[in-house]
């Protein structure tokens, strides 16, 4: 009997597995059409029945992750990594890290993120990494907000607040018909969302109104109103003629639409020309002047899962070319839901920058993009271990709103009102490097002191130049600063750096000696790095280009009153020797006469002509040379004799 039982049991195994495999196939069909909730139920059932595979764990984890059920996702991904480590590609490593972070396992999240960056070919963990001290920085930015109740939250989804005129507020919700909804989104088994408008200062006693001209049977969400109140941008599912449009994978993409207010009614609704059926373009935001539209997209050129882009809005309503905001903002993960305040600060949500968990809210000054600015986490209580996103703020009142699916809310996503009690400190730090040199000889000056002096003449910091005359320091570029160099035996020299110059800069400083220490017979032109003073053939008048260099010699004579020089002048080899000697003397005298005419005392100047006796090349008598080689010999030099 036992043998018969075992035989029957063995016969039942393939039948059972076949049934479970059929269910997994059904789950995959639901998953591939982004029906995550039905797929989740199927995967969990077969897992509970003992059927385990990497595919089931991967997709079950994803159904939780993409519905922001991070604790459940972390549990499933942990099992995936433990039982099928060979099946964990970078996408799952990233999701695993985010799920662990949301669950409060920061050490595990940091290890998973390190593995993610390593597997994607990045050795440094700069922009999108978890750093050992990132929680200290987040803590420093925390405690600046007072959260307030938003009276229009329900047990459904409410998110994506946006300012609607001076007193109004738009938001997105799936509250409309509850379980009687005719159209339901299979991603999370919830109703499709519409845009609603309320009074900003209402305590909940005023009715919530639909934005009926804009809403359809599909999703409408994230919106932004132009400053004049006449143009509304919003996000909607890709659809045509009342039917949704899918991409090659069967996914319904998002698009940005634009509506115009005509006779107090939203009409002329059109999709923007840079939308695509192949990728999503969503979550619009406008610059204060309305000339730039910001949005999130996974279009070609995206660094990660989604990036923030900008595009110019032309005066005729047309658009420029989308531009990625670059790696200072975007990471290999998700950057989304941009908002620009009236002061030009970009607020956005990211799960690739160091945060507390899920999507965190960040800010950066737009004007400093390209200068390697510090992107700051807004800290708690705005950020939590769950998803926090769609942040907006009024620049004058410092009141605003954001959305979150954190614990303690009424629905899956809720809107939270806040007051910002303390501004975020966007410290602008940039590196200054340079070399300190002798202005006359160009020699490097080791041991020179380089000081940072603020605009109230207070010394901020100082450093000494190294053996190569180099220095390096950092500045707060929110303020104007003087960079001042000094050294014994030299006059101090300084330059001024205006505020908001956040790019790394090279500032070389040149110090004038208190006295010229060049020895007898030194060529002053070489010490001052002057261009050679030349003369035309068979002439001794001072050319315009020579005047420029002579002014530098005059400046040195004025700076050092005890300095005396002799002008040595020369000719080329053409012409009789005696004539060339006379011509060179006339050139020397013309040079001295010019300096005397500019105020230099005659007793500090001598003149001597050397004819063709000191040629600089082989263009001697009887040698055929190009005109430019002869020119090199028709010159004046300035020799220090006292």
Short mmCIF file of C-alpha atoms in Angstrom, two decimals, residues 100-381:
data_model
loop_
_atom_site.label_atom_id
_atom_site.label_comp_id
_atom_site.label_asym_id
_atom_site.label_seq_id
_atom_site.Cartn_x
_atom_site.Cartn_y
_atom_site.Cartn_z
CA UNK A 100 15.32 48.02 2.32
CA UNK A 101 15.78 51.76 2.82
CA UNK A 102 12.03 52.28 3.13
CA UNK A 103 11.95 49.45 5.66
CA UNK A 104 14.61 51.24 7.72
CA UNK A 105 17.47 48.86 6.94
CA UNK A 106 19.96 51.56 5.89
CA UNK A 107 23.03 49.36 6.23
CA UNK A 108 21.52 46.71 3.98
CA UNK A 109 20.36 49.40 1.56
CA UNK A 110 23.84 50.88 1.38
CA UNK A 111 25.34 47.47 0.58
CA UNK A 112 22.73 46.85 -2.11
CA UNK A 113 23.32 50.28 -3.66
CA UNK A 114 27.06 49.65 -3.70
CA UNK A 115 26.38 46.38 -5.54
CA UNK A 116 24.05 48.22 -7.94
CA UNK A 117 26.65 50.85 -8.87
CA UNK A 118 29.36 48.22 -9.19
CA UNK A 119 27.18 46.11 -11.50
CA UNK A 120 26.41 49.15 -13.68
CA UNK A 121 30.09 49.94 -14.14
CA UNK A 122 30.42 52.82 -11.69
CA UNK A 123 33.33 52.70 -9.30
CA UNK A 124 32.52 56.00 -7.59
CA UNK A 125 29.34 56.44 -5.61
CA UNK A 126 29.05 60.17 -6.13
CA UNK A 127 25.71 61.57 -7.22
CA UNK A 128 23.30 58.73 -6.73
CA UNK A 129 25.03 56.90 -3.91
CA UNK A 130 24.39 56.33 -0.27
CA UNK A 131 27.14 58.01 1.72
CA UNK A 132 28.07 57.11 5.27
CA UNK A 133 27.19 60.57 6.58
CA UNK A 134 24.11 61.23 4.44
CA UNK A 135 21.74 60.74 7.39
CA UNK A 136 23.62 63.44 9.32
CA UNK A 137 23.09 65.84 6.43
CA UNK A 138 19.40 64.94 6.23
CA UNK A 139 19.10 65.45 9.96
CA UNK A 140 20.67 68.90 9.64
CA UNK A 141 17.96 69.85 7.13
CA UNK A 142 15.12 68.39 9.21
CA UNK A 143 12.66 70.07 11.54
CA UNK A 144 12.04 73.10 9.36
CA UNK A 145 8.38 72.38 8.59
CA UNK A 146 5.11 72.30 10.48
CA UNK A 147 2.72 69.83 8.86
CA UNK A 148 -0.98 70.68 8.73
CA UNK A 149 -4.17 68.85 7.93
CA UNK A 150 -5.48 68.79 4.37
CA UNK A 151 -9.24 68.55 4.82
CA UNK A 152 -9.99 66.97 1.45
CA UNK A 153 -8.18 63.65 1.89
CA UNK A 154 -10.34 60.54 1.66
CA UNK A 155 -9.86 56.78 1.75
CA UNK A 156 -9.02 57.05 -1.95
CA UNK A 157 -5.93 58.54 -3.60
CA UNK A 158 -5.27 62.28 -3.37
CA UNK A 159 -2.00 63.67 -4.69
CA UNK A 160 -0.39 66.11 -7.18
CA UNK A 161 -1.44 69.46 -5.63
CA UNK A 162 -0.87 72.55 -7.80
CA UNK A 163 -1.67 76.21 -7.35
CA UNK A 164 -4.78 77.33 -9.26
CA UNK A 165 -4.80 81.09 -9.25
CA UNK A 166 -4.44 83.17 -6.09
CA UNK A 167 -6.79 81.13 -3.91
CA UNK A 168 -7.39 77.82 -5.63
CA UNK A 169 -5.74 74.43 -5.60
CA UNK A 170 -5.91 71.56 -8.08
CA UNK A 171 -5.23 67.96 -7.15
CA UNK A 172 -5.72 64.49 -8.61
CA UNK A 173 -7.90 61.79 -7.08
CA UNK A 174 -9.67 58.52 -7.90
CA UNK A 175 -12.52 59.32 -5.49
CA UNK A 176 -15.26 59.70 -8.08
CA UNK A 177 -17.48 56.62 -7.99
CA UNK A 178 -15.68 54.17 -5.71
CA UNK A 179 -16.67 50.56 -6.32
CA UNK A 180 -19.25 51.60 -8.92
CA UNK A 181 -16.56 52.94 -11.25
CA UNK A 182 -17.05 51.85 -14.82
CA UNK A 183 -13.36 52.13 -15.75
CA UNK A 184 -10.71 50.73 -13.46
CA UNK A 185 -6.92 50.75 -13.78
CA UNK A 186 -5.51 47.22 -13.47
CA UNK A 187 -2.05 48.40 -12.28
CA UNK A 188 -3.37 48.83 -8.74
CA UNK A 189 -7.05 47.83 -9.16
CA UNK A 190 -8.15 51.40 -8.48
CA UNK A 191 -10.30 53.86 -10.41
CA UNK A 192 -8.84 56.20 -12.97
CA UNK A 193 -7.96 59.65 -11.64
CA UNK A 194 -9.40 63.07 -12.39
CA UNK A 195 -8.44 66.66 -11.60
CA UNK A 196 -10.36 68.44 -8.82
CA UNK A 197 -10.33 72.04 -7.63
CA UNK A 198 -10.84 73.44 -4.14
CA UNK A 199 -10.26 76.67 -2.25
CA UNK A 200 -6.80 76.78 -0.72
CA UNK A 201 -7.90 78.26 2.60
CA UNK A 202 -11.04 76.19 3.02
CA UNK A 203 -11.43 74.06 6.16
CA UNK A 204 -13.21 71.36 4.21
CA UNK A 205 -16.70 72.84 4.30
CA UNK A 206 -16.69 73.89 0.64
CA UNK A 207 -17.49 71.43 -2.16
CA UNK A 208 -14.80 69.74 -4.23
CA UNK A 209 -15.38 70.42 -7.91
CA UNK A 210 -14.25 68.43 -10.89
CA UNK A 211 -12.35 70.20 -13.63
CA UNK A 212 -14.89 68.81 -16.06
CA UNK A 213 -13.60 70.35 -19.31
CA UNK A 214 -10.26 68.59 -18.80
CA UNK A 215 -11.22 65.23 -17.30
CA UNK A 216 -11.82 62.13 -19.40
CA UNK A 217 -12.44 58.44 -18.69
CA UNK A 218 -8.65 58.01 -18.35
CA UNK A 219 -6.04 59.33 -15.91
CA UNK A 220 -5.56 63.09 -15.47
CA UNK A 221 -3.02 64.14 -12.89
CA UNK A 222 -0.08 66.51 -12.25
CA UNK A 223 -0.84 70.00 -13.54
CA UNK A 224 0.58 73.53 -13.63
CA UNK A 225 -1.13 76.84 -14.41
CA UNK A 226 0.62 79.70 -16.21
CA UNK A 227 1.15 82.95 -14.30
CA UNK A 228 -1.57 84.74 -16.29
CA UNK A 229 -4.04 81.93 -15.57
CA UNK A 230 -4.78 81.35 -19.25
CA UNK A 231 -2.83 78.14 -19.96
CA UNK A 232 -3.01 74.85 -18.11
CA UNK A 233 -0.56 71.98 -18.62
CA UNK A 234 -1.50 68.55 -17.25
CA UNK A 235 -0.70 64.83 -17.54
CA UNK A 236 -3.01 62.33 -19.20
CA UNK A 237 -2.85 58.73 -20.44
CA UNK A 238 -1.95 58.36 -24.10
CA UNK A 239 -5.24 57.97 -25.97
CA UNK A 240 -6.76 58.53 -29.36
CA UNK A 241 -10.40 58.71 -30.37
CA UNK A 242 -11.51 57.57 -26.93
CA UNK A 243 -9.20 54.54 -26.80
CA UNK A 244 -5.90 54.18 -24.98
CA UNK A 245 -2.76 53.76 -27.07
CA UNK A 246 -0.09 51.28 -25.98
CA UNK A 247 3.57 50.97 -26.88
CA UNK A 248 5.19 47.80 -28.26
CA UNK A 249 5.29 46.27 -24.77
CA UNK A 250 1.60 46.97 -24.21
CA UNK A 251 2.21 49.81 -21.77
CA UNK A 252 -0.01 52.91 -21.82
CA UNK A 253 2.38 55.86 -21.78
CA UNK A 254 1.80 59.29 -20.23
CA UNK A 255 1.65 62.54 -22.17
CA UNK A 256 1.47 66.23 -21.33
CA UNK A 257 -1.49 68.17 -22.68
CA UNK A 258 -2.17 71.91 -22.86
CA UNK A 259 -5.51 73.69 -22.49
CA UNK A 260 -6.37 77.35 -23.12
CA UNK A 261 -8.97 79.31 -21.16
CA UNK A 262 -11.45 80.89 -23.54
CA UNK A 263 -14.53 82.64 -22.12
CA UNK A 264 -13.75 81.14 -18.69
CA UNK A 265 -13.81 77.61 -20.13
CA UNK A 266 -10.87 75.28 -20.67
CA UNK A 267 -10.79 74.38 -24.34
CA UNK A 268 -8.50 73.86 -27.33
CA UNK A 269 -6.92 70.91 -25.49
CA UNK A 270 -3.91 69.59 -27.38
CA UNK A 271 -1.06 67.21 -26.67
CA UNK A 272 2.41 68.69 -26.77
CA UNK A 273 4.50 68.00 -29.89
CA UNK A 274 7.40 66.37 -28.07
CA UNK A 275 5.22 63.60 -26.62
CA UNK A 276 5.72 60.08 -27.94
CA UNK A 277 3.91 56.76 -28.10
CA UNK A 278 7.23 55.06 -27.26
CA UNK A 279 8.00 56.78 -23.92
CA UNK A 280 6.32 58.86 -21.23
CA UNK A 281 6.38 62.65 -20.91
CA UNK A 282 4.69 63.75 -17.69
CA UNK A 283 4.44 65.99 -14.62
CA UNK A 284 4.77 69.52 -16.05
CA UNK A 285 6.21 72.50 -14.18
CA UNK A 286 6.83 76.09 -15.33
CA UNK A 287 9.63 78.54 -14.63
CA UNK A 288 8.46 81.79 -12.95
CA UNK A 289 8.57 83.66 -16.27
CA UNK A 290 6.72 80.88 -18.10
CA UNK A 291 9.42 80.60 -20.74
CA UNK A 292 10.64 77.14 -19.71
CA UNK A 293 8.64 73.98 -19.16
CA UNK A 294 10.08 71.23 -16.96
CA UNK A 295 8.88 67.63 -17.01
CA UNK A 296 9.84 64.02 -16.23
CA UNK A 297 10.46 61.47 -18.96
CA UNK A 298 12.19 58.22 -19.87
CA UNK A 299 12.88 59.44 -23.41
CA UNK A 300 16.19 58.59 -25.14
CA UNK A 301 19.06 60.31 -23.34
CA UNK A 302 17.68 59.46 -19.90
CA UNK A 303 20.30 58.45 -17.31
CA UNK A 304 18.05 56.10 -15.37
CA UNK A 305 14.42 55.04 -15.04
CA UNK A 306 13.18 58.62 -15.47
CA UNK A 307 14.90 62.01 -15.61
CA UNK A 308 13.90 65.66 -15.38
CA UNK A 309 14.09 67.62 -18.63
CA UNK A 310 13.46 71.23 -19.65
CA UNK A 311 12.25 72.76 -22.89
CA UNK A 312 11.87 76.39 -23.97
CA UNK A 313 8.37 77.76 -24.54
CA UNK A 314 8.45 80.23 -27.40
CA UNK A 315 6.38 83.38 -27.62
CA UNK A 316 4.13 81.87 -30.30
CA UNK A 317 3.39 78.83 -28.14
CA UNK A 318 5.80 76.51 -29.95
CA UNK A 319 8.58 74.63 -28.18
CA UNK A 320 12.33 74.21 -28.46
CA UNK A 321 14.21 70.94 -28.01
CA UNK A 322 14.04 68.91 -24.76
CA UNK A 323 17.23 69.11 -22.71
CA UNK A 324 18.22 66.73 -19.92
CA UNK A 325 19.09 68.63 -16.71
CA UNK A 326 22.19 66.47 -16.45
CA UNK A 327 23.88 64.31 -13.82
CA UNK A 328 23.85 67.07 -11.20
CA UNK A 329 20.13 66.31 -10.77
CA UNK A 330 19.46 63.01 -12.54
CA UNK A 331 20.74 59.59 -11.51
CA UNK A 332 20.41 55.97 -12.67
CA UNK A 333 17.17 55.84 -10.68
CA UNK A 334 13.93 57.89 -10.74
CA UNK A 335 13.84 61.69 -10.76
CA UNK A 336 10.33 63.01 -11.22
CA UNK A 337 7.61 65.51 -10.19
CA UNK A 338 9.49 68.81 -10.68
CA UNK A 339 8.29 72.16 -9.27
CA UNK A 340 9.92 75.59 -9.70
CA UNK A 341 9.24 78.22 -7.03
CA UNK A 342 9.18 81.98 -7.62
CA UNK A 343 12.84 82.29 -6.59
CA UNK A 344 14.05 79.79 -9.18
CA UNK A 345 14.62 76.76 -6.95
CA UNK A 346 13.90 73.34 -8.43
CA UNK A 347 12.10 70.90 -6.13
CA UNK A 348 11.75 67.29 -7.25
CA UNK A 349 11.37 63.71 -6.05
CA UNK A 350 14.10 61.08 -6.38
CA UNK A 351 14.89 57.61 -5.14
CA UNK A 352 18.42 57.70 -6.56
CA UNK A 353 19.85 60.46 -4.35
CA UNK A 354 20.61 59.73 -0.68
CA UNK A 355 17.31 59.69 1.18
CA UNK A 356 15.26 58.12 3.92
CA UNK A 357 13.27 55.69 1.79
CA UNK A 358 11.15 55.48 -1.34
CA UNK A 359 10.91 58.79 -3.16
CA UNK A 360 12.40 61.67 -1.19
CA UNK A 361 12.05 65.39 -1.90
CA UNK A 362 15.09 67.44 -2.90
CA UNK A 363 15.90 71.01 -3.93
CA UNK A 364 18.62 72.78 -5.92
CA UNK A 365 19.04 76.34 -7.29
CA UNK A 366 18.41 76.22 -11.03
CA UNK A 367 20.85 79.06 -11.72
CA UNK A 368 23.70 76.95 -10.38
CA UNK A 369 23.19 73.94 -12.60
CA UNK A 370 26.42 73.52 -14.48
CA UNK A 371 28.40 74.64 -11.44
CA UNK A 372 28.22 71.29 -9.61
CA UNK A 373 25.73 72.56 -7.01
CA UNK A 374 24.80 70.72 -3.84
CA UNK A 375 21.41 69.02 -4.15
CA UNK A 376 19.80 69.03 -0.70
CA UNK A 377 17.38 66.57 0.84
CA UNK A 378 14.48 68.50 2.44
CA UNK A 379 14.65 66.33 5.56
CA UNK A 380 11.84 65.29 7.89
CA UNK A 381 8.94 65.69 8.44
#
